[in-house]
Coordinates of C-alpha atoms and ligand atoms in Angstrom, one line a residue:
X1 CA -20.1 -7.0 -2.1
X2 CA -22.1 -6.6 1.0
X3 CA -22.8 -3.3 2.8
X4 CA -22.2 -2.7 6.4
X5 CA -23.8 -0.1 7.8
X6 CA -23.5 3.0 5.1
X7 CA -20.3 2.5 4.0
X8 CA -20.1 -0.2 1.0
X9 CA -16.3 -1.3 -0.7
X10 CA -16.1 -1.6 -4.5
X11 CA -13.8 -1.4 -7.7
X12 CA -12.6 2.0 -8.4
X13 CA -13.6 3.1 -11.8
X14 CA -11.2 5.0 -14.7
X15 CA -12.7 8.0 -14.6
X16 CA -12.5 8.0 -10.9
X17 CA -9.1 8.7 -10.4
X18 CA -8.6 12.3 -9.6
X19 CA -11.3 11.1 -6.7
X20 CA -9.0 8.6 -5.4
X21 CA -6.3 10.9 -5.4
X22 CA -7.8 13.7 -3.2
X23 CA -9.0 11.0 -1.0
X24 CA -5.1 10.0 -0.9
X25 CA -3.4 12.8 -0.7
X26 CA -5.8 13.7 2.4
X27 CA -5.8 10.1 4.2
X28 CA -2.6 7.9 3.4
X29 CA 0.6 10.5 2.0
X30 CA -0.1 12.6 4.8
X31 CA 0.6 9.4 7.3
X32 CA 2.5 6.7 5.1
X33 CA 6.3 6.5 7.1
X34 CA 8.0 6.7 3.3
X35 CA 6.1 9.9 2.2
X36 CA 6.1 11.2 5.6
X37 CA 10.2 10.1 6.5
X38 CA 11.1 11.8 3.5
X39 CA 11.1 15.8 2.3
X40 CA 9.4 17.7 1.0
X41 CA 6.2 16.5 2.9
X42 CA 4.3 16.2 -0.3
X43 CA 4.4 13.1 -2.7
X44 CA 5.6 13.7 -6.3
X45 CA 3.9 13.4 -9.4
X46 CA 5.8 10.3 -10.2
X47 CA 4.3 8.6 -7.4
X48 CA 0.5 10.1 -7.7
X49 CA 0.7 8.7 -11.2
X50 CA 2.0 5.1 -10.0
X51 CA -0.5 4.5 -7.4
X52 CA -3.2 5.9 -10.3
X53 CA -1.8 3.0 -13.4
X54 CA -2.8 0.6 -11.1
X55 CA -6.8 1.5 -11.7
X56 CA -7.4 -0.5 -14.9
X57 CA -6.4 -4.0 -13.7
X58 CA -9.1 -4.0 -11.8
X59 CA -7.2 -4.4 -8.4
X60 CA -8.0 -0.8 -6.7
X61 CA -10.8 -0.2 -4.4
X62 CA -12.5 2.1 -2.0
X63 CA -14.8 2.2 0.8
X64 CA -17.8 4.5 0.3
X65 CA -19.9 6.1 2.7
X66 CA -23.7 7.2 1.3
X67 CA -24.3 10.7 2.5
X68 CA -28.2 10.9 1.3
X69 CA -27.6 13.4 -1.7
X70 CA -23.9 12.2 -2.4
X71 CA -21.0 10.1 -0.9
X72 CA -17.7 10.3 0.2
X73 CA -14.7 7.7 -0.5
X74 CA -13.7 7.0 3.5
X75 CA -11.2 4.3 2.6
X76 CA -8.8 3.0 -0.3
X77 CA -6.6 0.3 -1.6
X78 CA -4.5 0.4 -4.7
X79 CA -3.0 -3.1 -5.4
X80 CA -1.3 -4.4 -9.0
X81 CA 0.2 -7.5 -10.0
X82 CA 4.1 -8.4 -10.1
X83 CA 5.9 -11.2 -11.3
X84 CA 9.4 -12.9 -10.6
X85 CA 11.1 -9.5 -12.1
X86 CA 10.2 -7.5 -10.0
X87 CA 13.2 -7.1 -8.1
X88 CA 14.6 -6.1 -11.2
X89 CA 12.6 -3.5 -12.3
X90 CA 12.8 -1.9 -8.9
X91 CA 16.2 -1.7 -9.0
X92 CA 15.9 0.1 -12.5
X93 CA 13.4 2.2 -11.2
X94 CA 15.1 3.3 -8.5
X95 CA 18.0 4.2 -10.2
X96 CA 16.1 5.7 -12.5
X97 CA 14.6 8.8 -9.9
X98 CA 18.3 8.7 -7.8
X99 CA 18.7 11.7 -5.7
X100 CA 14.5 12.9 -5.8
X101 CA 12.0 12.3 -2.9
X102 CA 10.8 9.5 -5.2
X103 CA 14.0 8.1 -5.9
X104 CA 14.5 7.4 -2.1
X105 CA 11.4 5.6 -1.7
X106 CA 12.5 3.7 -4.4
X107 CA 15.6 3.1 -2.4
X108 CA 14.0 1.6 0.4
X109 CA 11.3 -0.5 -1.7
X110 CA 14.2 -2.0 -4.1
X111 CA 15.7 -3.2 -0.5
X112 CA 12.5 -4.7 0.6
X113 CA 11.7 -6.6 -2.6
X114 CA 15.0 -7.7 -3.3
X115 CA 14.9 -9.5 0.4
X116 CA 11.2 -10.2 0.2
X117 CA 10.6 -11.9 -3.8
X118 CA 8.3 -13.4 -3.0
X119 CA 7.1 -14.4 -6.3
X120 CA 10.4 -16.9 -5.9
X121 CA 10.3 -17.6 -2.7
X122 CA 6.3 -19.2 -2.9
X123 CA 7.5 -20.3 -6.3
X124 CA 4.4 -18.6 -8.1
X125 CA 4.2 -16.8 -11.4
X126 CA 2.3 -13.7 -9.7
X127 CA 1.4 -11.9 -6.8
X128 CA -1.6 -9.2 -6.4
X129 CA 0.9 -6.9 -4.8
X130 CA -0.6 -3.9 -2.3
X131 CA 0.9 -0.8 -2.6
X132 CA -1.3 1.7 -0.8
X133 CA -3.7 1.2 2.1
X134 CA -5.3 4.7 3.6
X135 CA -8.8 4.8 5.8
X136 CA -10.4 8.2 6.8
X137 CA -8.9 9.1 10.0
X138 CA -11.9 9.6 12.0
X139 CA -13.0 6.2 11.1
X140 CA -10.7 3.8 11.7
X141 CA -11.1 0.9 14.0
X142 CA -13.6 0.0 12.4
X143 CA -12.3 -2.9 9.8
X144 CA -12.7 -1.1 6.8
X145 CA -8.8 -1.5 6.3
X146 CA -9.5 -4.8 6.3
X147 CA -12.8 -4.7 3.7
X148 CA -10.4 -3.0 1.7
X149 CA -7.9 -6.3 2.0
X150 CA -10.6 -8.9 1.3
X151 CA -11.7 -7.1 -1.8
X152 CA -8.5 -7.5 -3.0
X153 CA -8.1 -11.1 -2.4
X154 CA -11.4 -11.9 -3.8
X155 CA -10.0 -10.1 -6.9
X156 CA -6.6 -11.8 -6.8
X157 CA -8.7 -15.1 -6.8
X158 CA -10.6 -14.1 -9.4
X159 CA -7.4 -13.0 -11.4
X160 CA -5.9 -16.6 -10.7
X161 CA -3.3 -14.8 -9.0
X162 CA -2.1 -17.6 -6.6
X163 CA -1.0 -14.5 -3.3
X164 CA -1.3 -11.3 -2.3
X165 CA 1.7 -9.4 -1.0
X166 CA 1.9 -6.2 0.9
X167 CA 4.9 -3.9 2.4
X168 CA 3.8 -2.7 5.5
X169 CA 5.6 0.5 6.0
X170 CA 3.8 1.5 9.1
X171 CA 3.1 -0.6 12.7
X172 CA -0.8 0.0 11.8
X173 CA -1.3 -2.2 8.5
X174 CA 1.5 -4.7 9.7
X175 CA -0.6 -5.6 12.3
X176 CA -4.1 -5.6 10.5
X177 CA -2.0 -8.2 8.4
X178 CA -1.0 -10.1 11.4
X179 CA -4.9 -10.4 12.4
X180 CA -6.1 -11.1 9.0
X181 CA -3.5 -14.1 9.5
X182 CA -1.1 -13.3 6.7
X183 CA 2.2 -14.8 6.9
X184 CA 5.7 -12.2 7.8
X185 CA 8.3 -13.1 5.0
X186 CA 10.8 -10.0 5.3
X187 CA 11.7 -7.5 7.7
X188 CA 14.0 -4.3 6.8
X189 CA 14.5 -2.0 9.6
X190 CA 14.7 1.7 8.9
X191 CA 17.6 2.3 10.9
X192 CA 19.8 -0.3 9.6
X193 CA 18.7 1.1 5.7
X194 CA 21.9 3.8 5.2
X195 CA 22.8 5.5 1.8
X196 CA 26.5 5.6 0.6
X197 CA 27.3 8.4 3.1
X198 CA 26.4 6.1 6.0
X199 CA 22.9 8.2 6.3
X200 CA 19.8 6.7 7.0
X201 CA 17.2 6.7 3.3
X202 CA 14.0 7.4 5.0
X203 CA 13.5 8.6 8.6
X204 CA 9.8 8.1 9.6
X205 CA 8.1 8.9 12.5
X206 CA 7.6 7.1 16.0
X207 CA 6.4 4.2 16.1
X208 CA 7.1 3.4 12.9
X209 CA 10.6 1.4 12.8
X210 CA 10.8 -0.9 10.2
X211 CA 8.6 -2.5 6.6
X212 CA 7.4 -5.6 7.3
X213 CA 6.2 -7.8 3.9
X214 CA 3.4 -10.1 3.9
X215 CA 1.6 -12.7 2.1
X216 CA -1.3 -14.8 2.0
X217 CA -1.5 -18.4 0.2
X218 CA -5.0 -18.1 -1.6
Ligands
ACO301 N1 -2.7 6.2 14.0 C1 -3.2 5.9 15.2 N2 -4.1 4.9 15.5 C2 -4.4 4.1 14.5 C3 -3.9 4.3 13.2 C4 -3.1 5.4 12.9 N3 -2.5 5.6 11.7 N4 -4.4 3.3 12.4 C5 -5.2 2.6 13.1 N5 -5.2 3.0 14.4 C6 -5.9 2.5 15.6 C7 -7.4 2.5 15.3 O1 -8.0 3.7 15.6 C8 -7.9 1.3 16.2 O2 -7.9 1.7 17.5 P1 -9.0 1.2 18.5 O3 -8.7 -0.3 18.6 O4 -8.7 2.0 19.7 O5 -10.3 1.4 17.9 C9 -6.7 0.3 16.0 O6 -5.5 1.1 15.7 C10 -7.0 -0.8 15.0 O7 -7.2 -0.1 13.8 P2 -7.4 -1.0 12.4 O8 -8.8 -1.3 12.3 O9 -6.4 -2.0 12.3 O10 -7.0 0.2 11.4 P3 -7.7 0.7 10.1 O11 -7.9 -0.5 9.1 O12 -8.9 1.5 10.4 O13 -6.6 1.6 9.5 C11 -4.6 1.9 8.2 C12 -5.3 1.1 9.2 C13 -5.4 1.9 6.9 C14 -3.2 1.4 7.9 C15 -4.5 3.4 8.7 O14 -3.6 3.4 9.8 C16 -4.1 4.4 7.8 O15 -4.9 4.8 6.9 N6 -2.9 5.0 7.9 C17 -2.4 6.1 7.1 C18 -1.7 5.6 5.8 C19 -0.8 4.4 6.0 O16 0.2 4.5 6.8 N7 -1.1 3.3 5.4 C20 -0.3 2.0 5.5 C21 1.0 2.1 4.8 S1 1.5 0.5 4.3 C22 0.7 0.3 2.8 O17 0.0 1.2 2.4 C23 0.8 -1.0 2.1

């Protein structure tokens, strides 16, 4: 892949998770509406380790930055496949963690790809599926969310996987989507996303209001 300026986006390795994580936990939980519209502030263990099975298909990536004697990882993107049952297993899953920080982002995720499915609705076996985007907060702007997206479609080709889908929890990646021209299939609004007490699942921060899927046709 080619290298713009210092900063160059590649595969992320096995052995390279505990990396990725730090990077994470510094750059997107701190931010990501779910994470941050839930409490405790802190992501659990359940989730760390989901984002982290994604590494060996392949599909997860991260933007370095060459620091002379060393580097740092300035960007990331953790994407895995999903077929037609995924709605399914999301509802399991989030019945599964009920009533824990996890559980609730479940919640809301369940909603979204129950209304999304997009494996059925574009009639394909797969989708390369994106399930976290994070860039270093001092250097966004500067389209390495969106290296990060066209690593992952190049992969997705590569894979034979015949989309890429992404839940956009926050205003930010919706509309790198938007510019990167892929196509809005579902809209859930936070507000209107109430438990069986009438309370709202996840609360995020202004101006986030609402996960917003897309897709693109590869
Ligand atoms: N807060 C404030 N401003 C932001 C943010 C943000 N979180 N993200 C981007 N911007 C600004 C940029 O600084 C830039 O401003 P400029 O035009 O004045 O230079 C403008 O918006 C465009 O930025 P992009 O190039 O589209 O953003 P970039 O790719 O650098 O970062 C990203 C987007 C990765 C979503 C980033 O906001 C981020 O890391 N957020 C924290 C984690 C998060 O919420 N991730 C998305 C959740 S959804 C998902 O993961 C599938």
């Amino acid at each position: 892949m080619p290298a713009t300026g210092d900063i160059r986006v590649r595969q992320v390795t096995e052995p390279e998770a505990d990396r990725l994580m730090t990077f994470l936990l510094e750059h997107y939980y701190r931010e990501e509406p779910l994470t941050a519209g839930t409490s405790p502030p802190e992501p659990t263990a359940d989730d760390k380790e989901f984002l982290l099975s994604n590494i060996p298909y392949g599909t997860c990536f991260l933007a370095e930055e060459d620091q002379g004697n060393g580097s740092r990882i300035v960007g990331a993107v953790v994407a895995g496949p999903k077929d037609a049952g995924g709605p399914e297993l999301m509802r399991r899953e989030a019945a599964l963690h009920a009533g824990s920080k996890w559980g609730r982002i479940l919640d809301v995720l369940s909603a979204v790809e129950t209304g999304s499915d997009v494996c059925r609705r574009f009639n394909v076996p797969s989708s390369l599926h994106v399930h976290a985007l994070g860039v270093n907060r001092e250097l966004r702007g500067k389209a390495l969310g969106s290296r990060l997206m066209e690593a992952v479609a190049q992969e997705a080709r590569e894979q034979g996987h015949p989309i890429v889908s992404v839940d956009c929890t926050s205003v930010y990646s919706a509309r790198l989507m938007q510019r990167l021209n892929y196509e809005l299939v579902h809209t859930l609004r936070y507000a209107d996303h109430l438990d069986a007490s009438g309370q709202q699942v996840v609360t995020p921060p202004p101006p986030h209001e609402s996960v917003q899927t897309f897709v693109l046709r590869l």
